[in-house]
CSV table of N, CA and C and ligand atoms in Angstrom, one decimal:
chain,number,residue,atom,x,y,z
W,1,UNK,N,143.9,18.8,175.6
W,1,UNK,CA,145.4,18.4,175.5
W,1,UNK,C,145.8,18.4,174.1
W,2,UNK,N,147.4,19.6,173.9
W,2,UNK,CA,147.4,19.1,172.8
W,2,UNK,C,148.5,18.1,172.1
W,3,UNK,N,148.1,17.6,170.8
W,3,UNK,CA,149.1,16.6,171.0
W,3,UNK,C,150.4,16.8,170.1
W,4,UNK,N,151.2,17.8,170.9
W,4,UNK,CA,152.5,18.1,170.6
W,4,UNK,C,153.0,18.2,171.6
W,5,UNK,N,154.2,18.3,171.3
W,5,UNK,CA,155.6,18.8,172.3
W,5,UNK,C,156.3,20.1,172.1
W,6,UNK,N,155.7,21.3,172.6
W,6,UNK,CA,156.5,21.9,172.3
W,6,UNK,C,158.3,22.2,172.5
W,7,UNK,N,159.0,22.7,171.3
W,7,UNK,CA,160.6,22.8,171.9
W,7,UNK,C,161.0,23.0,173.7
W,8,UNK,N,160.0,24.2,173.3
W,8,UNK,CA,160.3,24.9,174.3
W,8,UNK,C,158.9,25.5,175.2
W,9,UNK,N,159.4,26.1,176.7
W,9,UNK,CA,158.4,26.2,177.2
W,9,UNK,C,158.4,26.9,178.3
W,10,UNK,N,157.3,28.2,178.5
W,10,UNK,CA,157.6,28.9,179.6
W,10,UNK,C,156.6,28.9,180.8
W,11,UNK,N,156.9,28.1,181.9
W,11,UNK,CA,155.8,27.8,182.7
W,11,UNK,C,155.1,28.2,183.2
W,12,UNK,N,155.0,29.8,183.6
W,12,UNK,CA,154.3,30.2,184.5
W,12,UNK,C,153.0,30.6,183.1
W,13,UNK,N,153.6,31.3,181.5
W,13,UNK,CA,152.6,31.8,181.2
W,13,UNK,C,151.4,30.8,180.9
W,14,UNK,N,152.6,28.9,180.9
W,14,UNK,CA,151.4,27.7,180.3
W,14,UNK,C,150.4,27.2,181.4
W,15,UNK,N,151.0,27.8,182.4
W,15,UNK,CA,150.4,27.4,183.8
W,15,UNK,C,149.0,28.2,183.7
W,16,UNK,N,149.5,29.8,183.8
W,16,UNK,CA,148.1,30.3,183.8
W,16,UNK,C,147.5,30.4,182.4
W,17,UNK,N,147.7,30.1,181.4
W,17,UNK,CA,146.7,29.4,180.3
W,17,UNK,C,146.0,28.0,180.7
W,18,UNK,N,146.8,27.5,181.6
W,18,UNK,CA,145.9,26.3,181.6
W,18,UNK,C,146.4,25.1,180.4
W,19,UNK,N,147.1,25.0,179.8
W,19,UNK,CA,147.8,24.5,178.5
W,19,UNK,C,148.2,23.2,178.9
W,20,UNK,N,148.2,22.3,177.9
W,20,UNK,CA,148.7,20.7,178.3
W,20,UNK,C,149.1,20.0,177.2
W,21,UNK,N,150.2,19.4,177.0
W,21,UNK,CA,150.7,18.8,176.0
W,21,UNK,C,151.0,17.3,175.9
W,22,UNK,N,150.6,16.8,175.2
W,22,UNK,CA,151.3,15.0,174.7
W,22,UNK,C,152.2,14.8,173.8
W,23,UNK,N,153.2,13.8,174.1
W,23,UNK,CA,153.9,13.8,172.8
W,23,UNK,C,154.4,12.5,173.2
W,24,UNK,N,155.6,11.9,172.1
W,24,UNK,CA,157.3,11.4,172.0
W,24,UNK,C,158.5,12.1,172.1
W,25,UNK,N,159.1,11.8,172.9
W,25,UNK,CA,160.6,12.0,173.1
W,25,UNK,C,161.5,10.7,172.5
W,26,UNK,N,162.6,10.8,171.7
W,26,UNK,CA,163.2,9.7,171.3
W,26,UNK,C,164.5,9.9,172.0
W,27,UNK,N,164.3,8.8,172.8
W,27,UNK,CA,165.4,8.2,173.3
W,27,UNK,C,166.9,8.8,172.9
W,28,UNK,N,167.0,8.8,172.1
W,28,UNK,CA,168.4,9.3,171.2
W,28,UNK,C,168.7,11.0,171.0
W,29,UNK,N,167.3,11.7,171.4
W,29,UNK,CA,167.4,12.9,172.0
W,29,UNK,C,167.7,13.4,173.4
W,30,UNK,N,168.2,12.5,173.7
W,30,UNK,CA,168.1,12.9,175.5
W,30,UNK,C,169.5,12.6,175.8
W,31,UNK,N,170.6,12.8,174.6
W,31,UNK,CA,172.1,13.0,175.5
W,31,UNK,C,172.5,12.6,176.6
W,32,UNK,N,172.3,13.2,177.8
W,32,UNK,CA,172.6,12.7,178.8
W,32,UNK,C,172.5,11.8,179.8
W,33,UNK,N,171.7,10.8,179.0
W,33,UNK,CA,171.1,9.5,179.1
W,33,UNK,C,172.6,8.7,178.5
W,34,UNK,N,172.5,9.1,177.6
W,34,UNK,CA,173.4,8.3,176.6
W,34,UNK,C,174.4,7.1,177.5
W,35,UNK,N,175.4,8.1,178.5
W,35,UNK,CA,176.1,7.0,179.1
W,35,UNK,C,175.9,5.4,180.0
W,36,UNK,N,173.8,5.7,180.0
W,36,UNK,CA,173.7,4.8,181.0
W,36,UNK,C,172.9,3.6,180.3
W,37,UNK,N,172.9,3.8,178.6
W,37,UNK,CA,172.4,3.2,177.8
W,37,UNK,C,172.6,2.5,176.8
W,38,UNK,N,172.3,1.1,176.8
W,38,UNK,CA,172.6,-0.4,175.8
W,38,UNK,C,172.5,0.2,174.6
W,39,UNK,N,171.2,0.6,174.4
W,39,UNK,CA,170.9,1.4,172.9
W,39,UNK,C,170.1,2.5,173.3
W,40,UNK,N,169.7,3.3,172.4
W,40,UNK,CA,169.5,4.8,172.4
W,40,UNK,C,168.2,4.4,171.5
W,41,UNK,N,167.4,3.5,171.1
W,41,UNK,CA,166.6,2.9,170.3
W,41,UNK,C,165.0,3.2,171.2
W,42,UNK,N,164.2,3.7,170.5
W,42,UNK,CA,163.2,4.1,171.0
W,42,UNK,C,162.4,5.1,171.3
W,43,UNK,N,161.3,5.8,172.0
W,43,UNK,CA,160.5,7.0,172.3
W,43,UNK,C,160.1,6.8,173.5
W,44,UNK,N,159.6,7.6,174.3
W,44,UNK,CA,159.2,7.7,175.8
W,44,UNK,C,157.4,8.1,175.2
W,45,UNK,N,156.8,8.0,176.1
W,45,UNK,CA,155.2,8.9,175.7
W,45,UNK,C,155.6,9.8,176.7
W,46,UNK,N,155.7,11.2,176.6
W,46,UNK,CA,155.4,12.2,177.6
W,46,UNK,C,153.7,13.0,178.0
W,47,UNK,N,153.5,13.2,178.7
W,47,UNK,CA,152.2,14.3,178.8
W,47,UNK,C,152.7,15.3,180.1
W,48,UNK,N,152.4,16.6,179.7
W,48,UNK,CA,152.9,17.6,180.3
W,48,UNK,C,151.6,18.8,180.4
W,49,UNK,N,151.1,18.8,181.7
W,49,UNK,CA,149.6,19.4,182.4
W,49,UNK,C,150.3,20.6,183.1
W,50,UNK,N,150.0,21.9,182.4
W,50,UNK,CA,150.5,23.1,183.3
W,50,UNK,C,149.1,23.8,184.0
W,51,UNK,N,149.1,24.0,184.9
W,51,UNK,CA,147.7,24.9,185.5
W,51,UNK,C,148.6,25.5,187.4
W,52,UNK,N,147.4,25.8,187.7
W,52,UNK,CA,147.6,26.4,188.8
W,52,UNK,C,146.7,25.6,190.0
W,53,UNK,N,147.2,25.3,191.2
W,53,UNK,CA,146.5,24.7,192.2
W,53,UNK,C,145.8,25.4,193.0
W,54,UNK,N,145.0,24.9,194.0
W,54,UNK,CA,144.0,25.5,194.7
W,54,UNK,C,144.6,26.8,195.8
W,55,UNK,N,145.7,26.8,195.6
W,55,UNK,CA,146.7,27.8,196.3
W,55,UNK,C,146.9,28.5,195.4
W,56,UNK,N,146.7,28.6,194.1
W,56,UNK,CA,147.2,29.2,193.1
W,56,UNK,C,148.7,29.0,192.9
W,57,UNK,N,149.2,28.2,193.6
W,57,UNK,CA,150.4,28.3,193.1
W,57,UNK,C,150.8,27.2,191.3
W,58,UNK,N,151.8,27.4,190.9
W,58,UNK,CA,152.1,27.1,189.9
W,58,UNK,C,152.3,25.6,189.3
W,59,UNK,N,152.0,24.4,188.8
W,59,UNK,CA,152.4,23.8,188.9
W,59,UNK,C,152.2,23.0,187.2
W,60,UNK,N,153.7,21.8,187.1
W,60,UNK,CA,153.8,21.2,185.9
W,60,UNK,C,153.3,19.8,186.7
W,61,UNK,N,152.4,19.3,186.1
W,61,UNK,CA,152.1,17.6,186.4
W,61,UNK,C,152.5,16.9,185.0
W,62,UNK,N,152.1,15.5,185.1
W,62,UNK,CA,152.4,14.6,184.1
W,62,UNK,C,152.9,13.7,183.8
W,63,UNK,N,153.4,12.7,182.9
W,63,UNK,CA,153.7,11.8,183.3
W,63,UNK,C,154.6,11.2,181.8
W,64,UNK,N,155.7,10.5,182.3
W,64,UNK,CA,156.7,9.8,181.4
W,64,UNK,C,156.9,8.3,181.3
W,65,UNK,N,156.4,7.9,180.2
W,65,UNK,CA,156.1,6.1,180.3
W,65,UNK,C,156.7,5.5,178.8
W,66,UNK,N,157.6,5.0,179.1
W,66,UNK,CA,158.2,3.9,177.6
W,66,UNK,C,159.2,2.9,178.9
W,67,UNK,N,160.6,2.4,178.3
W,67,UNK,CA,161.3,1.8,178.2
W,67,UNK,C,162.4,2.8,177.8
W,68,UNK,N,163.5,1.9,179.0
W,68,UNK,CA,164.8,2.5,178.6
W,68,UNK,C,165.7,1.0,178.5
W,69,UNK,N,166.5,0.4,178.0
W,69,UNK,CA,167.7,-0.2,177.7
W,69,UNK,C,169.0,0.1,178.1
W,70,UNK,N,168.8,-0.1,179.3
W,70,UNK,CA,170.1,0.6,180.2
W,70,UNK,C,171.2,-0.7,180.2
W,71,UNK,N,172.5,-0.8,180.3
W,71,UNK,CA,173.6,-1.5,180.8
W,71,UNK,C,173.8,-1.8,181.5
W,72,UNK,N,173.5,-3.2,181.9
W,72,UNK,CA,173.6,-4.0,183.6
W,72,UNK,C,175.4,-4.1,183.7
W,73,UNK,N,175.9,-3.5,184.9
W,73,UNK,CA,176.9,-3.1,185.4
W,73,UNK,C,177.7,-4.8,185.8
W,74,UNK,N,176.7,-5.5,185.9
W,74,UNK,CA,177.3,-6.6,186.1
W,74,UNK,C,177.7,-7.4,184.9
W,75,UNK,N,177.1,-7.4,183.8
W,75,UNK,CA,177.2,-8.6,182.8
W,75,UNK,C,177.5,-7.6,181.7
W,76,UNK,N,177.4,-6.1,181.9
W,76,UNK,CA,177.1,-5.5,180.4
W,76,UNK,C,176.5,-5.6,179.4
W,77,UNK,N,175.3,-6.6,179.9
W,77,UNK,CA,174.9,-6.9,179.1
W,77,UNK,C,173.5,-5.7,178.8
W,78,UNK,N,172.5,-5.8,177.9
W,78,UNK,CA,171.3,-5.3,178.1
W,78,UNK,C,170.1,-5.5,179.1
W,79,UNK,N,169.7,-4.2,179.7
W,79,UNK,CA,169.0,-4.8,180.6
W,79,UNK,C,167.4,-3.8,180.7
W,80,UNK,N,166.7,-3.9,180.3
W,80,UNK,CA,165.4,-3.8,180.0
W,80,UNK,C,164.8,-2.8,181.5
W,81,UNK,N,164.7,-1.3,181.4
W,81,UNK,CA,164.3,-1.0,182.5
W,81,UNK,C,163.0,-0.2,182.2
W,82,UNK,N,161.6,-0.6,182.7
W,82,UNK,CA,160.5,-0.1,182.3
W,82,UNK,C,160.1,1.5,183.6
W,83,UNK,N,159.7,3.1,182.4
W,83,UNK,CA,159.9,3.7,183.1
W,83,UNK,C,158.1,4.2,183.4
W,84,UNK,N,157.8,4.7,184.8
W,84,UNK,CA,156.2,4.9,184.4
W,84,UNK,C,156.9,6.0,185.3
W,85,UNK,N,156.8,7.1,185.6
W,85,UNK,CA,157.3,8.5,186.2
W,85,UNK,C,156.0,9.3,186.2
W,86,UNK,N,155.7,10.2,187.0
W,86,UNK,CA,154.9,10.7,187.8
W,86,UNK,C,155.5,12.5,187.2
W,87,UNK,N,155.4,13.3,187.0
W,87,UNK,CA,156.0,14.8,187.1
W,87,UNK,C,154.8,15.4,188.0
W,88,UNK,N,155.7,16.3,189.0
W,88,UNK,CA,154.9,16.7,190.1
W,88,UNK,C,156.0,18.2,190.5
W,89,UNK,N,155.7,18.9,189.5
W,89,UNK,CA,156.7,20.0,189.5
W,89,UNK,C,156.1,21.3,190.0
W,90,UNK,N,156.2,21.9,191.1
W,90,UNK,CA,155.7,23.7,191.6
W,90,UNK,C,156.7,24.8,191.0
W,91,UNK,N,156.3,25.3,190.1
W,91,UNK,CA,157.2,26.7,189.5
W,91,UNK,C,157.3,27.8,190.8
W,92,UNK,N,158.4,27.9,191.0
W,92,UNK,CA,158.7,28.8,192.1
W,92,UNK,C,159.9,30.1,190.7
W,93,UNK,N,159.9,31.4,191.5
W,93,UNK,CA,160.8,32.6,190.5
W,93,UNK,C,161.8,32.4,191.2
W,94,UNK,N,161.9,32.2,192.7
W,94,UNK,CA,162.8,32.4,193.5
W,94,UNK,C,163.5,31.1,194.6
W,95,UNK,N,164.3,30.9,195.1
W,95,UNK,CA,164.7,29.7,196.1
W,95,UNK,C,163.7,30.2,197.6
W,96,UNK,N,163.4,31.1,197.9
W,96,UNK,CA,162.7,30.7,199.3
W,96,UNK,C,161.0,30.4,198.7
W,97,UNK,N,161.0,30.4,197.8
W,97,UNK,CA,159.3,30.3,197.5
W,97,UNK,C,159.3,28.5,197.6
W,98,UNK,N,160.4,27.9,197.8
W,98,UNK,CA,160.5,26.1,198.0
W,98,UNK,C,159.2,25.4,199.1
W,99,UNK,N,159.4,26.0,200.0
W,99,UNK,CA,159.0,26.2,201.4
W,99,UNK,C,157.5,25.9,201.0
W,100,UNK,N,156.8,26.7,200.5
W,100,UNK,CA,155.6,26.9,200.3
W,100,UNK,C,154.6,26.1,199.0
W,101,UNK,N,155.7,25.0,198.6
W,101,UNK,CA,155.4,24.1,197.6
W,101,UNK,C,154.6,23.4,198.1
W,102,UNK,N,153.8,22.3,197.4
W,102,UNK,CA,152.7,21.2,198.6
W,102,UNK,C,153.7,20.3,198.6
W,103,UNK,N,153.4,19.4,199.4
W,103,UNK,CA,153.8,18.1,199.7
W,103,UNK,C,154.1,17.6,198.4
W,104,UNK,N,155.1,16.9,198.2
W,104,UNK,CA,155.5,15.7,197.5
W,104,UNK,C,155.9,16.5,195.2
W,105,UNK,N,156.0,17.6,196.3
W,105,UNK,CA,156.4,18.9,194.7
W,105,UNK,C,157.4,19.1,194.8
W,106,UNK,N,158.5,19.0,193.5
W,106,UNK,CA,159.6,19.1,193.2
W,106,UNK,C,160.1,20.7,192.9
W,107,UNK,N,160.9,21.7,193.3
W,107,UNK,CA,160.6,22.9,192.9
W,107,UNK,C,161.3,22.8,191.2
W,108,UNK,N,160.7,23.5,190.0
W,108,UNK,CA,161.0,24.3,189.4
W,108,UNK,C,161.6,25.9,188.9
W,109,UNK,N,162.7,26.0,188.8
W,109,UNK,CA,162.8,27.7,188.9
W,109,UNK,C,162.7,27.9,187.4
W,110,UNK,N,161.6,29.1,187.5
W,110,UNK,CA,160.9,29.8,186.1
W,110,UNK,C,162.1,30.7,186.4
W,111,UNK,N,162.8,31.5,185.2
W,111,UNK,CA,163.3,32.9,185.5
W,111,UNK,C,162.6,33.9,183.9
W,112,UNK,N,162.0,33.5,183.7
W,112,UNK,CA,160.9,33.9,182.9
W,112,UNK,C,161.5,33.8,181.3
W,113,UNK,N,162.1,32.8,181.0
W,113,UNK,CA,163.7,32.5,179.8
W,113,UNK,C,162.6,31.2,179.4
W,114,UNK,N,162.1,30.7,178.6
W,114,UNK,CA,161.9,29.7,178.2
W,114,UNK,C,162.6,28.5,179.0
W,115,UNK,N,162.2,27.3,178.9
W,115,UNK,CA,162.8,26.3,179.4
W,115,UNK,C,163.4,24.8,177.7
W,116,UNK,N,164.1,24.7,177.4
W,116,UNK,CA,164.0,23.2,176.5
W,116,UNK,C,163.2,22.3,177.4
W,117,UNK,N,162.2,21.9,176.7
W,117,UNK,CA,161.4,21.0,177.2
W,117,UNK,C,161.8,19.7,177.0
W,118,UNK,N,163.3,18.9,176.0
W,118,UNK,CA,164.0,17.6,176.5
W,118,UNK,C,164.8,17.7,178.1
W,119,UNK,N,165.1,18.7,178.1
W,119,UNK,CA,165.8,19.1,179.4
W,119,UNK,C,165.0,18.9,180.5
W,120,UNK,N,163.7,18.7,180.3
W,120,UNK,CA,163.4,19.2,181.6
W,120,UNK,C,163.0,17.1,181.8
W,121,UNK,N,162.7,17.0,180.6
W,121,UNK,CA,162.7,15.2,180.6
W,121,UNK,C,163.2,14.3,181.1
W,122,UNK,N,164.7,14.9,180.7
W,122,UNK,CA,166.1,14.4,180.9
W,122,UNK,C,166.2,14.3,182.5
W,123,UNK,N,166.2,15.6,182.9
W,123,UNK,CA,166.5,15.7,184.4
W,123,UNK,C,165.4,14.4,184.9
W,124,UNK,N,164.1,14.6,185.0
W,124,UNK,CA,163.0,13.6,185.2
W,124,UNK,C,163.8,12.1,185.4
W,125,UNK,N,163.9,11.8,183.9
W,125,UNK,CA,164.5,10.3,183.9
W,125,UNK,C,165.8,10.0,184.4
W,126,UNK,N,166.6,11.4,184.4
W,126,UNK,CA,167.6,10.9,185.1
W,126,UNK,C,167.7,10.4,186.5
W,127,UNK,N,166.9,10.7,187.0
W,127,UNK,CA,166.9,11.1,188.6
W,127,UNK,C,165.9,9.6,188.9
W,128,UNK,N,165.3,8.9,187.8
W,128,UNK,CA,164.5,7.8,187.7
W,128,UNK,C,165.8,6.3,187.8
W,129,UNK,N,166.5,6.7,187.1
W,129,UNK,CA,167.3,5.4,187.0
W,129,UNK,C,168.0,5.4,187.4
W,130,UNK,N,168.8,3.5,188.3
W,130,UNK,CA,169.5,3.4,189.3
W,130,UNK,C,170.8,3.6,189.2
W,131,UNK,N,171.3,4.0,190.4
W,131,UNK,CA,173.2,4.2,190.3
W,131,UNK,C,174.0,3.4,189.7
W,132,UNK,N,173.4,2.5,190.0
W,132,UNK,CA,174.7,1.0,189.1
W,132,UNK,C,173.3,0.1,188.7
W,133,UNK,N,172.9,0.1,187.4
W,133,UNK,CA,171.9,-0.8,186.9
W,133,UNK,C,172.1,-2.0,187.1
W,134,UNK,N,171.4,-3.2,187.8
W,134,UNK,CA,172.2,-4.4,187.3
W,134,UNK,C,170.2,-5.4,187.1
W,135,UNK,N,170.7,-6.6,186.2
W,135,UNK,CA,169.8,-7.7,186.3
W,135,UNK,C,169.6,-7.7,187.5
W,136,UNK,N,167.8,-8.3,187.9
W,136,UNK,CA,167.6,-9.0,189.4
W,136,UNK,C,168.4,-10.8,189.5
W,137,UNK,N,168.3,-11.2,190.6
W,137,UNK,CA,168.0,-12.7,190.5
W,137,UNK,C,167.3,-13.3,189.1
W,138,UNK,N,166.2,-12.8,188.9
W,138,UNK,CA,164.8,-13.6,188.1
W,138,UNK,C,165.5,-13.2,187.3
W,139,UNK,N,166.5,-11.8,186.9
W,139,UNK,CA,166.3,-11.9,185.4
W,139,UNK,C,167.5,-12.5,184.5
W,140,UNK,N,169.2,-12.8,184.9
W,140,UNK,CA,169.6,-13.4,185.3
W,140,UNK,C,170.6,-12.4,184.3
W,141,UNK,N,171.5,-12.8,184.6
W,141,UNK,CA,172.9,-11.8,184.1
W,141,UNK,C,173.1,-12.5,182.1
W,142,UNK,N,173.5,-11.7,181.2
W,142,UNK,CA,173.6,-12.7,180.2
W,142,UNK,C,175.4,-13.5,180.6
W,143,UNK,N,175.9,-13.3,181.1
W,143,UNK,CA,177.1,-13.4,181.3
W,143,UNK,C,177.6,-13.8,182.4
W,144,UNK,N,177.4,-15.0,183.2
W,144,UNK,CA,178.0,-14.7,184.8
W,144,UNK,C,179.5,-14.5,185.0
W,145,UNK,N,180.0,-13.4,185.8
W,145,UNK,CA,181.0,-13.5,186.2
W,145,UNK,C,181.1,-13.8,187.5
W,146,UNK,N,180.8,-14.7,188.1
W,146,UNK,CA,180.8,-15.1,189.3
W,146,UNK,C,181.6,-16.1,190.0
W,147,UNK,N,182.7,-15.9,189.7
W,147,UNK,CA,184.3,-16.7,190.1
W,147,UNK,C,184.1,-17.9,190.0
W,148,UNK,N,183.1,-18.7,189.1
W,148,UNK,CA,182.5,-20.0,189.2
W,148,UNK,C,182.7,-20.2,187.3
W,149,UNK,N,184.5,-20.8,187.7
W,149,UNK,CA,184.4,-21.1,186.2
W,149,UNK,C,184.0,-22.8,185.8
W,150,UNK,N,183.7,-23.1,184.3
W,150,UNK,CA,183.2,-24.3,184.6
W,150,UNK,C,184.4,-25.1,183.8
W,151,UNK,N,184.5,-26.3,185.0
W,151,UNK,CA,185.5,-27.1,184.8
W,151,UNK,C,185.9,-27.3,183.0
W,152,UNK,N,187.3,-27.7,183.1
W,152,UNK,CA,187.1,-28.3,181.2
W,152,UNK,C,188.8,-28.0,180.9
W,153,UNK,N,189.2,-28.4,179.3
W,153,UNK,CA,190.7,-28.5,179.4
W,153,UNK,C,190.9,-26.9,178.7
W,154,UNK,N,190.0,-26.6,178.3
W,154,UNK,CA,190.7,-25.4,177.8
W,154,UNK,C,190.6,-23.5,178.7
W,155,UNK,N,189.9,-24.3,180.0
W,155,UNK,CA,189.8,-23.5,181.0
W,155,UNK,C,191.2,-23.0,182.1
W,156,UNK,N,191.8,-22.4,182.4
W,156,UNK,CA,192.8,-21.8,183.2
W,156,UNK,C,192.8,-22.3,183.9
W,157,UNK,N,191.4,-21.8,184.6
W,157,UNK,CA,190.8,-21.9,186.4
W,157,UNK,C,190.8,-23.1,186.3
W,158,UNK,N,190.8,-24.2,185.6
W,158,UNK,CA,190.5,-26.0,185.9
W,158,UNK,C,191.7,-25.9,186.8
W,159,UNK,N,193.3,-25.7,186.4
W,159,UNK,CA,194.4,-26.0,187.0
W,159,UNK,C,194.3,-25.1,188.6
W,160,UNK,N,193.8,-23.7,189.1
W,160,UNK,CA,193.5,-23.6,189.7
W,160,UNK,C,192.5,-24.6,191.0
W,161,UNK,N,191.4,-25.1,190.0
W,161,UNK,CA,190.6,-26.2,191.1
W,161,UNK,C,191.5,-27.0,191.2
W,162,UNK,N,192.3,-27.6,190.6
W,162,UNK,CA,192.9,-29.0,190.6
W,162,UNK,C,193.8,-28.5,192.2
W,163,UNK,N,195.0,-27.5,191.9
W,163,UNK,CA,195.6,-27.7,193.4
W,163,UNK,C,194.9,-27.0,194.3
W,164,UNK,N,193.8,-26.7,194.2
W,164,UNK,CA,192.9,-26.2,195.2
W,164,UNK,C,192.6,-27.8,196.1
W,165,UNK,N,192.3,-28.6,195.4
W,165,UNK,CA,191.7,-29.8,195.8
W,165,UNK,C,192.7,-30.5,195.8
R,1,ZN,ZN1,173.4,-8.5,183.9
C-alpha cells in the first residue's frame, strides 16, 4: 500500500495493477460537505484497495475514518459526528453491467476519463451523514428550544405562564 493519495484516478487500470493507496483528505477539501458543517477543521484517514474479485470483476474497497463537526438542526449548535465508512465499489463501463455486481456493491461507472479522487470521497461521506443532524437525548442540545422557557422578570413567556395559570 502506498501511502499517498493520488489526485486522480483511473479504476479499472488500478484495479488490474492491483494498486492501493492511504492517505488524508482535509475536511476543508471536500466542498460539498461544507453546508452540513460546524467547521471544516480537520482530515479524514482514507485507504483505497483497487484489485479484481474472484469473478474478475472490478472492484474499489476501503475505508474512510475521522470525524466530521456537523450542525445539529436543532440547537445549531456543534455536534460531533464519528465517521468509520466501509467503500465497497464494483467498476462497471456501462449501466446494465449493475446487475452483475456482488452483493452489497455500490456500482461505479469507469468511462475510462480519470476520476478526482476527493469526489469520489465526497460522494462516500455524503451519502454517510444524516438528513437533518441533530444531538441524541445523551448528548444534549447546547441550546434548548423547547417551548420551556424558565420563569423570571426579564422573561416574556413569564407573563404568558402567569394568564395561562
Ligand atoms: Zn443540538
Amino acid at each position: 500500500m502506498l501511502d499517498c493519495l493520488p489526485k486522480r484516478i483511473e479504476p479499472v487500470g488500478l484495479a488490474d495493477a492491483g494498486r492501493s493507496f492511504r492517505g488524508k483528505v482535509p475536511i476543508a477539501e471536500l466542498p460539498r460537505l461544507a453546508p452540513a458543517l460546524y467547521s471544516s477543521e480537520g482530515e479524514l484517514d482514507v485507504r483505497l484497495e483497487f484489485g479484481l474479485n474472484e469473478r474478475c470483476i472490478r472492484t474499489v474497497t476501503g475505508s474512510i475514518e475521522g470525524s466530521l463537526d456537523l450542525v445539529c438542526q436543532r440547537c445549531l449548535g456543534s455536534l460531533r459526528f464519528p465517521l468509520a465508512l466501509r467503500i465497497r465499489l464494483g467498476v462497471i463501463s456501462d449501466e446494465t453491467q449493475i446487475r452483475g455486481l456482488p452483493e452489497g456493491y455500490e456500482p461505479l461507472l469507469a468511462t475510462g476519463e480519470p476520476l478526482a479522487t476527493f469526489d469520489l470521497i465526497e460522494d462516500e461521506v455524503l451519502l454517510a451523514i444524516p438528513a437533518i443532524p441533530r444531538h441524541t437525548e445523551d448528548e444534549h442540545c447546547e441550546t434548548e428550544y423547547e417551548n420551556q422557557p424558565s420563569p423570571g422578570k426579564d422573561n416574556p413567556f413569564a407573563v404568558l405562564g402567569k394568564l395561562k395559570s
